[in-house]
Tab-separated table of C-alpha atoms in Angstrom:
chain	number	residue	atom	x	y	z
A	1	MET	CA	-10.523	-6.341	18.492
A	2	ASP	CA	-8.514	-3.101	18.861
A	3	GLU	CA	-10.336	0.216	17.185
A	4	ASN	CA	-6.759	0.644	14.714
A	5	VAL	CA	-6.409	-1.900	12.851
A	6	ASP	CA	-4.474	-1.375	9.659
A	7	ARG	CA	-6.368	-2.624	7.050
A	8	ARG	CA	-4.657	-4.113	4.427
A	9	THR	CA	-2.987	-5.756	7.283
A	10	LEU	CA	-5.993	-7.266	7.658
A	11	LEU	CA	-6.953	-7.498	3.962
A	12	ARG	CA	-4.016	-9.804	3.374
A	13	VAL	CA	-4.837	-11.707	6.058
A	14	GLY	CA	-6.585	-13.773	3.737
A	15	GLY	CA	-9.867	-13.655	2.857
A	16	PRO	CA	-13.653	-12.276	3.840
A	17	ALA	CA	-13.063	-13.328	7.511
A	18	ALA	CA	-10.436	-10.910	7.793
A	19	VAL	CA	-11.772	-8.787	5.446
A	20	ALA	CA	-14.809	-8.780	7.851
A	21	LEU	CA	-12.476	-7.199	10.545
A	22	LEU	CA	-12.644	-3.767	8.124
A	23	ALA	CA	-16.469	-4.030	8.438
A	24	GLY	CA	-15.747	-0.145	7.644
A	25	CYS	CA	-10.854	-0.464	6.965
A	26	ALA	CA	-4.217	0.314	3.945
A	27	SER	CA	2.687	0.813	0.001
A	28	GLU	CA	3.615	0.373	3.635
A	29	SER	CA	3.211	-2.177	4.331
A	30	ASP	CA	6.830	-0.520	8.295
A	31	GLU	CA	9.073	-0.994	5.239
A	32	SER	CA	10.435	-3.799	4.349
A	33	ASP	CA	10.705	-5.026	6.985
A	34	ASP	CA	8.133	-3.306	9.119
A	35	GLU	CA	7.177	-1.744	5.082
A	36	THR	CA	6.639	-1.465	1.672
A	37	ASP	CA	3.923	-2.686	2.808
A	38	ASP	CA	2.363	0.615	3.078
A	39	GLU	CA	3.350	-0.738	6.464
A	40	ASP	CA	2.227	2.222	7.985
A	41	ASP	CA	-0.484	2.384	7.055
A	42	THR	CA	-2.274	0.902	9.487
A	43	GLN	CA	-5.548	2.815	9.330
A	44	SER	CA	-8.502	2.257	12.241
A	45	SER	CA	-11.344	0.291	11.642
A	46	PRO	CA	-14.524	0.282	13.654
A	47	GLU	CA	-14.751	-2.261	17.162
A	48	VAL	CA	-15.487	-5.198	15.520
A	49	THR	CA	-15.251	-9.825	16.160
A	50	VAL	CA	-11.882	-10.945	14.996
A	51	PRO	CA	-13.934	-13.875	12.589
A	52	GLU	CA	-12.552	-17.529	14.558
A	53	GLY	CA	-9.468	-18.936	13.263
A	54	VAL	CA	-7.739	-14.935	11.730
A	55	GLU	CA	-4.807	-13.944	12.821
A	56	PRO	CA	-2.156	-11.307	11.502
A	57	THR	CA	0.645	-13.589	10.215
A	58	GLU	CA	2.482	-11.015	8.188
A	59	THR	CA	4.518	-7.966	8.561
A	60	LYS	CA	4.004	-5.165	6.689
A	61	PRO	CA	6.975	-4.518	4.362
A	62	ASP	CA	6.394	-0.614	4.248
A	63	GLY	CA	4.833	0.652	7.074
A	64	PRO	CA	4.933	0.438	10.884
A	65	GLU	CA	5.224	-2.723	12.657
A	66	GLU	CA	3.391	-2.902	15.675
A	67	ILE	CA	5.013	-1.928	18.851
A	68	THR	CA	4.292	-3.252	22.988
A	69	THR	CA	5.188	0.639	24.670
A	70	THR	CA	1.763	2.460	24.227
A	71	GLU	CA	3.730	5.925	25.267
A	72	ILE	CA	4.903	7.945	21.962
A	73	ARG	CA	8.450	8.353	21.636
A	74	GLU	CA	10.349	11.233	22.654
A	75	PRO	CA	11.544	12.594	18.819
A	76	THR	CA	15.077	10.659	18.397
A	77	VAL	CA	18.055	11.579	16.135
A	78	VAL	CA	20.443	8.271	15.111
A	79	THR	CA	23.745	8.536	12.658
A	80	VAL	CA	22.705	4.270	12.403
A	81	ALA	CA	22.723	3.947	8.053
A	82	PRO	CA	19.980	-0.228	7.886
A	83	PRO	CA	21.709	-2.479	6.155
A	84	ASP	CA	20.129	-4.297	3.283
A	85	ASP	CA	18.410	-7.571	4.255
A	86	SER	CA	16.010	-7.560	1.279
A	87	GLY	CA	17.893	-10.752	-0.069
A	88	GLU	CA	17.224	-9.535	-3.273
A	89	GLU	CA	19.173	-7.262	-6.371
A	90	THR	CA	20.533	-3.507	-4.841
A	91	ALA	CA	20.187	-0.426	-6.893
A	92	THR	CA	23.432	1.537	-6.901
A	93	PRO	CA	22.158	5.574	-5.074
A	94	PRO	CA	23.617	7.496	-7.564
A	95	GLU	CA	26.899	9.245	-6.031
A	96	ASP	CA	26.977	12.504	-4.332
A	97	ASP	CA	30.170	14.223	-4.264
A	98	SER	CA	28.356	17.447	-2.187
A	99	GLY	CA	29.309	15.390	0.826
A	100	GLY	CA	25.579	15.602	1.935
A	101	GLU	CA	25.284	18.903	1.012
A	102	THR	CA	23.381	20.595	-1.255
A	103	ASP	CA	25.586	23.410	-3.567
A	104	GLN	CA	22.326	25.954	-3.063
A	105	PRO	CA	21.162	25.572	0.233
A	106	ILE	CA	16.756	25.275	0.986
A	107	GLU	CA	15.439	28.193	1.874
A	108	ALA	CA	13.350	26.889	5.305
A	109	SER	CA	14.556	27.753	8.567
A	110	GLY	CA	11.862	26.477	11.757
A	111	GLU	CA	11.884	23.491	13.857
A	112	VAL	CA	8.825	20.225	12.311
A	113	THR	CA	6.982	17.472	14.418
A	114	LEU	CA	5.834	14.608	12.225
A	115	TRP	CA	5.518	11.398	13.994
A	116	HIS	CA	5.034	8.183	12.155
A	117	ALA	CA	4.844	4.093	13.304
A	118	ARG	CA	7.567	3.167	11.747
A	119	THR	CA	10.251	0.384	13.845
A	120	ASN	CA	13.364	-0.789	12.672
A	121	ALA	CA	14.583	0.449	9.629
A	122	GLY	CA	11.825	2.006	7.783
A	123	ALA	CA	12.587	4.656	10.949
A	124	GLN	CA	16.200	3.778	11.030
A	125	LEU	CA	15.966	5.061	7.206
A	126	PHE	CA	13.754	8.896	8.256
A	127	GLU	CA	15.860	10.000	10.843
A	128	ARG	CA	18.680	9.207	8.716
A	129	ALA	CA	16.382	11.411	5.977
A	130	THR	CA	16.121	13.941	8.377
A	131	GLN	CA	19.161	14.346	9.455
A	132	GLN	CA	20.448	15.002	5.582
A	133	TRP	CA	17.719	17.997	5.440
A	134	ALA	CA	18.761	19.341	8.986
A	135	ALA	CA	21.935	19.497	6.903
A	136	GLU	CA	20.939	20.965	4.024
A	137	SER	CA	18.577	23.460	5.229
A	138	ASP	CA	17.966	25.635	8.622
A	139	SER	CA	15.252	23.239	9.830
A	140	GLU	CA	14.626	20.773	11.993
A	141	VAL	CA	12.501	17.817	11.829
A	142	LEU	CA	11.342	16.024	15.690
A	143	LEU	CA	10.452	12.432	14.495
A	144	SER	CA	8.293	11.033	17.992
A	145	GLN	CA	7.080	7.304	16.445
A	146	VAL	CA	4.117	6.251	17.601
A	147	PRO	CA	2.840	2.122	18.112
A	148	GLY	CA	0.683	1.720	15.529
A	149	SER	CA	-1.670	0.002	17.653
A	150	THR	CA	-1.964	3.848	19.027
A	151	PHE	CA	-2.025	6.191	16.618
A	152	GLN	CA	-5.374	6.664	15.587
A	153	ALA	CA	-6.357	7.218	18.940
A	154	LYS	CA	-3.432	9.683	20.017
A	155	LEU	CA	-4.384	11.934	17.334
A	156	GLN	CA	-7.995	11.919	18.020
A	157	SER	CA	-6.963	13.247	21.421
A	158	ALA	CA	-3.834	15.828	20.743
A	159	ILE	CA	-4.904	17.026	17.047
A	160	PRO	CA	-8.426	19.228	18.465
A	161	SER	CA	-6.248	19.729	22.138
A	162	GLY	CA	-3.716	21.876	19.721
A	163	GLU	CA	-0.657	19.065	21.067
A	164	GLY	CA	-0.558	17.115	17.934
A	165	PRO	CA	1.728	17.004	15.560
A	166	MET	CA	2.643	19.279	11.721
A	167	LEU	CA	2.990	16.869	9.705
A	168	PHE	CA	2.339	12.900	10.560
A	169	GLU	CA	2.513	9.315	8.313
A	170	TRP	CA	0.335	7.096	7.098
A	171	SER	CA	-1.974	5.758	4.160
A	172	HIS	CA	-3.391	8.115	1.801
A	173	ASP	CA	-7.471	6.224	2.442
A	174	ARG	CA	-7.611	7.271	5.892
A	175	ALA	CA	-8.779	10.746	4.520
A	176	GLY	CA	-12.239	11.153	4.150
A	177	THR	CA	-12.564	9.975	8.474
A	178	TYR	CA	-9.239	12.326	9.370
A	179	GLU	CA	-10.649	16.045	7.243
A	180	SER	CA	-14.627	15.274	9.237
A	181	SER	CA	-12.519	15.260	12.319
A	182	GLY	CA	-11.267	18.421	11.539
A	183	PHE	CA	-7.798	16.343	11.429
A	184	LEU	CA	-5.949	18.072	8.363
A	185	SER	CA	-5.098	21.616	6.851
A	186	ASP	CA	-5.096	22.586	2.902
A	187	GLN	CA	-2.161	23.047	1.804
A	188	GLY	CA	-2.891	23.478	-1.724
A	189	ASP	CA	-2.080	27.269	-2.109
A	190	SER	CA	1.246	26.801	-0.931
A	191	LEU	CA	2.588	23.347	-2.999
A	192	ASP	CA	4.128	23.529	-5.880
A	193	LEU	CA	3.545	19.374	-7.362
A	194	ASP	CA	2.846	18.727	-10.331
A	195	ASP	CA	2.304	14.907	-12.558
A	196	GLU	CA	5.735	15.533	-14.334
A	197	THR	CA	7.440	14.602	-10.731
A	198	LEU	CA	4.479	12.911	-9.082
A	199	PHE	CA	2.082	9.925	-10.321
A	200	GLU	CA	-0.642	11.278	-11.201
A	201	MET	CA	-2.726	8.534	-8.628
A	202	ALA	CA	-0.543	9.576	-6.321
A	203	LEU	CA	-1.974	13.045	-6.001
A	204	ASP	CA	-5.073	12.234	-6.585
A	205	ALA	CA	-4.751	10.329	-4.063
A	206	SER	CA	-2.485	13.115	-1.747
A	207	ALA	CA	-6.606	15.713	-2.590
A	208	TYR	CA	-10.258	15.459	-0.780
A	209	ASP	CA	-12.871	17.046	-1.691
A	210	GLY	CA	-10.998	19.800	-3.598
A	211	LYS	CA	-8.141	19.795	-0.203
A	212	ARG	CA	-4.219	19.602	-1.269
A	213	ILE	CA	-3.703	17.741	2.646
A	214	GLY	CA	-0.822	15.575	1.840
A	215	VAL	CA	1.706	14.892	-0.075
A	216	PRO	CA	2.671	11.827	-1.659
A	217	TRP	CA	6.065	9.417	-1.650
A	218	SER	CA	5.088	5.761	-2.413
A	219	ALA	CA	2.058	3.731	-2.902
A	220	GLU	CA	1.943	-0.427	-2.364
A	221	THR	CA	-0.508	-2.976	-4.595
A	222	VAL	CA	-0.170	-6.506	-6.254
A	223	ALA	CA	1.510	-7.647	-8.685
A	224	LEU	CA	2.553	-10.653	-10.515
A	225	TYR	CA	5.570	-12.933	-9.148
A	226	TYR	CA	7.799	-15.273	-11.327
A	227	ASN	CA	10.086	-18.415	-10.198
A	228	GLU	CA	12.730	-17.555	-12.776
A	229	ASP	CA	13.625	-21.222	-12.478
A	230	MET	CA	10.561	-21.849	-14.147
A	231	VAL	CA	9.638	-19.027	-15.948
A	232	ASP	CA	12.309	-17.912	-19.415
A	233	SER	CA	9.930	-14.531	-20.150
A	234	PRO	CA	7.236	-13.409	-17.604
A	235	PRO	CA	4.271	-12.615	-19.490
A	236	GLU	CA	2.452	-9.943	-21.189
A	237	THR	CA	-0.458	-11.491	-21.991
A	238	LEU	CA	-3.144	-13.837	-19.770
A	239	ALA	CA	-2.854	-16.366	-23.342
A	240	GLU	CA	1.831	-16.176	-22.098
A	241	MET	CA	0.349	-16.834	-18.815
A	242	GLN	CA	-1.884	-19.415	-19.566
A	243	ALA	CA	0.079	-21.583	-21.837
A	244	ILE	CA	3.114	-21.444	-18.768
A	245	MET	CA	0.381	-21.948	-15.645
A	246	ASP	CA	-0.394	-25.442	-18.672
A	247	GLU	CA	3.055	-26.296	-17.940
A	248	HIS	CA	2.871	-27.399	-14.136
A	249	HIS	CA	-0.631	-27.382	-13.522
A	250	ASP	CA	-0.580	-31.177	-11.715
A	251	PRO	CA	-2.055	-30.270	-8.498
A	252	THR	CA	-2.071	-34.803	-8.543
A	253	ASN	CA	1.200	-34.727	-7.689
A	254	GLY	CA	1.368	-31.217	-5.922
A	255	THR	CA	1.871	-28.821	-8.217
A	256	TYR	CA	-0.543	-25.788	-9.474
A	257	GLY	CA	-0.156	-22.639	-12.140
A	258	LEU	CA	-0.590	-20.181	-9.638
A	259	GLY	CA	-1.015	-18.887	-5.634
A	260	PHE	CA	-3.468	-16.046	-5.568
A	261	PRO	CA	-4.683	-15.681	-2.351
A	262	VAL	CA	-8.231	-14.338	-2.736
A	263	ASN	CA	-9.547	-11.620	-0.889
A	264	PRO	CA	-11.013	-8.443	-2.519
A	265	TYR	CA	-7.306	-6.263	-2.533
A	266	TYR	CA	-6.306	-8.767	-4.290
A	267	VAL	CA	-8.417	-9.310	-6.683
A	268	SER	CA	-9.460	-5.312	-6.752
A	269	GLY	CA	-7.870	-5.626	-9.982
A	270	PHE	CA	-9.400	-7.793	-11.535
A	271	ALA	CA	-12.672	-6.488	-10.514
A	272	GLN	CA	-11.190	-3.054	-11.954
A	273	ALA	CA	-10.084	-4.208	-15.829
A	274	TYR	CA	-13.026	-3.462	-17.885
A	275	GLY	CA	-13.939	0.629	-16.702
A	276	GLU	CA	-15.475	0.180	-13.932
A	277	GLU	CA	-14.132	0.888	-9.851
A	278	VAL	CA	-16.545	-1.129	-7.230
A	279	TYR	CA	-16.565	1.427	-5.480
A	280	ASN	CA	-15.724	5.426	-6.583
A	281	GLY	CA	-15.585	6.932	-3.458
A	282	GLU	CA	-15.477	9.936	-5.299
A	283	GLU	CA	-18.445	10.302	-6.921
A	284	ASP	CA	-20.551	7.755	-4.774
A	285	THR	CA	-20.929	5.159	-7.147
A	286	LEU	CA	-21.408	2.121	-6.416
A	287	GLY	CA	-20.245	-0.269	-9.432
A	288	ILE	CA	-19.597	-4.078	-7.297
A	289	ALA	CA	-22.899	-6.077	-9.340
A	290	SER	CA	-21.797	-3.685	-13.072
A	291	ASP	CA	-21.168	-5.590	-16.275
A	292	GLU	CA	-17.464	-5.203	-15.854
A	293	VAL	CA	-16.480	-5.740	-12.881
A	294	ILE	CA	-18.676	-8.687	-13.550
A	295	ARG	CA	-17.180	-9.894	-16.338
A	296	GLY	CA	-12.872	-8.968	-14.342
A	297	LEU	CA	-14.018	-11.509	-11.860
A	298	SER	CA	-15.723	-13.912	-14.677
A	299	VAL	CA	-11.906	-13.582	-16.461
A	300	PHE	CA	-10.795	-14.725	-13.025
A	301	MET	CA	-12.637	-17.227	-11.514
A	302	ASN	CA	-13.044	-19.526	-15.279
A	303	GLU	CA	-9.194	-18.834	-16.399
A	304	LEU	CA	-7.474	-18.672	-13.181
A	305	ALA	CA	-8.766	-19.756	-10.518
A	306	PRO	CA	-9.076	-23.418	-12.125
A	307	TYR	CA	-4.882	-22.983	-11.963
A	308	MET	CA	-4.871	-22.011	-8.424
A	309	PRO	CA	-4.918	-24.004	-4.699
A	310	ASP	CA	-8.929	-25.149	-3.034
A	311	ASP	CA	-8.502	-23.042	-0.373
A	312	PRO	CA	-8.487	-20.032	-0.992
A	313	GLY	CA	-6.238	-18.380	2.293
A	314	ILE	CA	-3.093	-16.536	2.088
A	315	GLY	CA	-1.472	-19.715	4.313
A	316	THR	CA	-1.487	-22.321	0.948
A	317	GLN	CA	-1.944	-19.925	-1.662
A	318	LEU	CA	1.500	-18.665	-0.671
A	319	SER	CA	3.040	-21.907	0.119
A	320	VAL	CA	2.992	-23.655	-3.816
A	321	PHE	CA	4.837	-21.329	-4.406
A	322	ARG	CA	7.163	-20.449	-1.694
A	323	GLU	CA	7.833	-23.940	-2.246
A	324	GLY	CA	8.589	-24.294	-5.271
A	325	ASN	CA	4.951	-26.129	-6.420
A	326	ALA	CA	3.226	-23.044	-8.898
A	327	PRO	CA	5.006	-20.887	-11.633
A	328	PHE	CA	3.571	-17.574	-10.571
A	329	TYR	CA	1.603	-15.753	-7.272
A	330	ILE	CA	0.417	-12.193	-7.417
A	331	SER	CA	1.131	-10.421	-3.990
A	332	GLY	CA	2.689	-6.812	-2.417
A	333	PRO	CA	5.949	-5.366	-2.089
A	334	TRP	CA	5.510	-6.649	1.155
A	335	GLU	CA	5.812	-10.472	0.500
A	336	VAL	CA	9.778	-9.431	-0.938
A	337	PRO	CA	11.897	-9.766	2.231
A	338	GLY	CA	10.158	-13.343	3.115
A	339	LEU	CA	10.897	-14.522	-0.398
A	340	GLY	CA	14.584	-12.593	-0.938
A	341	SER	CA	15.038	-14.131	2.231
A	342	GLU	CA	14.769	-18.078	1.596
A	343	GLY	CA	16.591	-17.959	-1.190
A	344	ILE	CA	13.960	-18.628	-3.613
A	345	ASN	CA	14.495	-17.008	-7.249
A	346	PHE	CA	12.291	-14.770	-8.452
A	347	GLY	CA	11.502	-11.671	-10.486
A	348	VAL	CA	7.932	-9.645	-10.122
A	349	THR	CA	6.329	-7.809	-13.374
A	350	THR	CA	2.960	-5.729	-14.346
A	351	LEU	CA	-0.367	-8.459	-13.906
A	352	PRO	CA	-1.129	-9.370	-17.956
A	353	THR	CA	-3.588	-8.160	-20.325
A	354	LEU	CA	-6.608	-9.549	-20.448
A	355	PRO	CA	-9.208	-10.557	-23.329
A	356	ASP	CA	-10.755	-7.549	-25.600
A	357	GLY	CA	-9.290	-4.780	-23.429
A	358	GLY	CA	-8.997	-5.469	-20.440
A	359	GLN	CA	-6.679	-4.213	-18.176
A	360	PRO	CA	-6.228	-4.720	-14.411
A	361	ARG	CA	-6.023	-1.531	-12.670
A	362	PRO	CA	-5.655	-3.353	-8.356
A	363	TYR	CA	-6.168	-1.461	-5.461
A	364	ALA	CA	-3.091	0.555	-4.588
A	365	GLY	CA	-2.702	1.899	-1.210
A	366	VAL	CA	-0.512	5.911	-1.074
A	367	ARG	CA	1.173	6.677	1.952
A	368	LEU	CA	1.097	10.053	2.620
A	369	LEU	CA	3.285	12.901	4.467
A	370	TYR	CA	-0.496	14.815	5.834
A	371	PHE	CA	-0.706	17.815	7.226
A	372	ALA	CA	-1.939	18.124	10.023
A	373	ALA	CA	-4.438	20.638	11.016
A	374	LYS	CA	-1.081	22.770	13.300
A	375	MET	CA	-0.107	24.293	10.332
A	376	ASP	CA	-3.124	26.576	10.243
A	377	ARG	CA	-1.659	28.403	12.884
A	378	SER	CA	2.281	26.912	13.608
A	379	GLU	CA	5.024	29.671	11.620
A	380	ASN	CA	6.853	27.221	10.985
A	381	ALA	CA	4.102	26.109	8.239
A	382	ALA	CA	6.100	26.703	4.683
A	383	ALA	CA	9.820	24.726	6.709
A	384	GLY	CA	7.063	21.733	7.391
A	385	ARG	CA	5.569	22.242	3.108
A	386	THR	CA	9.407	22.506	1.790
A	387	PHE	CA	10.383	18.951	3.926
A	388	ALA	CA	7.026	16.999	2.785
A	389	GLU	CA	8.262	18.654	-0.884
A	390	TRP	CA	11.292	17.877	-1.139
A	391	PHE	CA	11.492	14.178	0.850
A	392	ALA	CA	8.933	13.185	-2.055
A	393	THR	CA	11.055	14.902	-4.858
A	394	ASP	CA	14.912	13.845	-3.376
A	395	GLU	CA	16.030	11.569	-5.273
A	396	ARG	CA	18.293	9.699	-2.592
A	397	THR	CA	16.291	9.762	-0.449
A	398	LEU	CA	13.777	7.823	-2.111
A	399	LEU	CA	16.601	5.426	-3.573
A	400	SER	CA	17.581	5.247	0.043
A	401	HIS	CA	13.748	3.992	1.035
A	402	ALA	CA	13.357	1.816	-1.901
A	403	ASN	CA	16.938	-0.071	-1.902
A	404	GLN	CA	16.704	-0.641	1.874
A	405	GLY	CA	13.039	-0.339	2.817
A	406	ARG	CA	11.639	-1.303	-0.788
A	407	TYR	CA	8.902	1.705	-0.716
A	408	VAL	CA	8.377	1.745	-4.483
A	409	PRO	CA	8.825	5.387	-5.043
A	410	VAL	CA	5.677	7.385	-6.783
A	411	HIS	CA	8.507	9.678	-8.741
A	412	THR	CA	8.028	9.285	-12.273
A	413	GLY	CA	12.201	10.345	-12.343
A	414	LEU	CA	12.914	7.372	-10.924
A	415	VAL	CA	10.501	4.494	-12.572
A	416	GLY	CA	12.167	3.333	-15.804
A	417	SER	CA	15.951	5.094	-14.379
A	418	GLY	CA	17.387	1.359	-14.044
A	419	GLN	CA	17.262	3.192	-10.272
A	420	LEU	CA	15.322	0.977	-8.941
A	421	PRO	CA	15.797	-2.613	-7.696
A	422	ASP	CA	14.818	-4.450	-10.399
A	423	THR	CA	10.990	-5.542	-8.393
A	424	VAL	CA	11.138	-2.340	-6.771
A	425	ALA	CA	11.186	-0.962	-10.444
A	426	ALA	CA	7.544	-3.546	-11.082
A	427	PHE	CA	5.410	-2.453	-8.720
A	428	ALA	CA	5.827	0.928	-9.609
A	429	GLU	CA	5.071	0.432	-13.102
A	430	GLN	CA	2.601	-1.459	-11.357
A	431	LEU	CA	1.362	1.431	-9.817
A	432	ARG	CA	0.401	3.683	-13.724
A	433	ASP	CA	-2.377	0.864	-13.870
A	434	ALA	CA	-3.786	0.835	-9.899
A	435	TYR	CA	-6.425	2.936	-8.439
A	436	PRO	CA	-5.893	4.747	-5.230
A	437	MET	CA	-8.196	2.457	-2.645
A	438	PRO	CA	-11.895	4.972	-1.922
A	439	GLN	CA	-11.451	7.650	0.893
A	440	ASN	CA	-14.634	7.685	1.695
A	441	PRO	CA	-14.999	6.050	4.857
A	442	LYS	CA	-18.756	4.423	2.851
A	443	MET	CA	-16.033	1.866	1.328
A	444	ASP	CA	-15.122	0.775	5.088
A	445	GLN	CA	-19.524	-1.275	3.935
A	446	VAL	CA	-17.638	-2.286	0.669
A	447	TRP	CA	-14.865	-5.044	1.446
A	448	GLY	CA	-16.281	-7.547	3.544
A	449	PRO	CA	-19.388	-7.534	1.659
A	450	PHE	CA	-16.757	-7.733	-1.181
A	451	GLY	CA	-14.764	-9.935	0.339
A	452	ASP	CA	-17.435	-12.384	0.413
A	453	ALA	CA	-19.475	-11.907	-3.331
A	454	VAL	CA	-15.634	-12.929	-4.736
A	455	THR	CA	-14.486	-15.715	-1.924
A	456	GLN	CA	-17.881	-18.257	-1.434
A	457	THR	CA	-18.348	-17.652	-5.967
A	458	TYR	CA	-14.357	-19.370	-5.479
A	459	ASN	CA	-15.756	-21.815	-3.273
A	460	GLY	CA	-18.457	-22.949	-5.803
A	461	GLU	CA	-21.318	-21.954	-2.885
A	462	GLY	CA	-23.481	-19.138	-5.523
A	463	ASP	CA	-22.958	-18.090	-8.833
A	464	LEU	CA	-21.191	-14.728	-9.686
A	465	GLU	CA	-24.348	-12.291	-10.676
A	466	SER	CA	-26.134	-13.299	-7.898
A	467	ASN	CA	-23.754	-13.271	-5.476
A	468	LEU	CA	-22.645	-9.865	-6.207
A	469	ALA	CA	-26.048	-8.280	-5.862
A	470	THR	CA	-26.033	-9.674	-2.695
A	471	ALA	CA	-23.892	-8.012	-1.430
A	472	GLU	CA	-24.505	-5.155	-3.422
A	473	GLU	CA	-27.806	-4.796	-1.317
A	474	VAL	CA	-26.487	-5.460	2.256
A	475	ILE	CA	-23.310	-2.657	1.115
A	476	ARG	CA	-26.453	-0.317	-0.011
A	477	ASP	CA	-28.600	-1.391	3.718
A	478	ALA	CA	-25.414	-0.372	5.448
A	479	TRP	CA	-25.115	2.805	4.639
A	480	ALA	CA	-28.755	2.772	4.731
A	481	ASP	CA	-27.840	3.512	8.297
A	482	TYR	CA	-24.607	5.119	7.758
């Protein structure tokens, strides 16, 4: 298997078999068509064996799609506006009477180099944004599109030799690996970012070991899809959700209450609903076998699993919702393009609250513009910082990405503003309760055992508490050799 595999792509493939690919591992997802899976979040993972029968079948809506060429493409400048082929409603961006220019030019000058792994509409959106930036400043951003499959290798060969970019776009959970490799630059002393403008969880994801190593602008997590032809009003509590599932669940006739792929990325919200994280990378504490995680996963196993198909894989779980045989489905924004193109009448809402104050807290992938080490010695570093801040806060740019690429912004002013497409707005609300995936490279040893424990329990192979205890032992053994 290629060394450069996107963790979330694998996690979404469905089940621990895919998770095993991570044996260590990430809102896109390259755009809506190439993104929303955080897609540029193609992250590298150690070389491992792909389990038989596991084949990635999805295109991340928010992130990079794999490109066939193996060469870095030259910087491009185009004026094409990507079409909206989402099949969903599109919010109207605010009117701009400035003709593409702000009243006051942005104080930035010099060339900025930026690498990304987007394709199709996502790449076009990036190009369009940099054109607007150039029109409003004395700076130019030179984009280079790098295949997601070779992105990590390109960074590893270019940055140490001083030939890499000033900025690059990727998911936040690679930060630990990048920092230990000397790829990043701390620009915190020269940035003006605060949680009144950007989500606090996103700002947390853009820092590592006390250093501000990038600027967050988009993220992804899982939320609750519902069939609007079967659900009059989306549920706010688990009890309300169960009442609706009871109306439709009839396995003998091929209908179910819920479709929900059983793997660690998807079920993390329930595992972490009662105040403990599966793994806290910042504090380096493992909570996978804690009472709180057991309690949250018990809700999933006892209150939701009985309404689901026996096959835990994503293919079966998605198909029951896609074919109109289940009122609910739990997944991320990467499903929006496919479901929309098939004409399914669906909505998205936040995950329901659980008994005794349980609040689902799923993992999130945050898309960053990373500051590469080249920023430390570039005379144009100020332009790089200013562009990154502008990109993360310019509402016109963010709305274009949300409307045409289904990227979910982490800009506080847009959430609840009524300007985002309904589905994007729902995922943005879910992000308020999400945990950024751990940046600590030790998380790589958590995904596989965690996924095995959940799937084995779902399949009736042992009890939850024993399976999680075994997972903890396997993880700690792996860490001992880390």
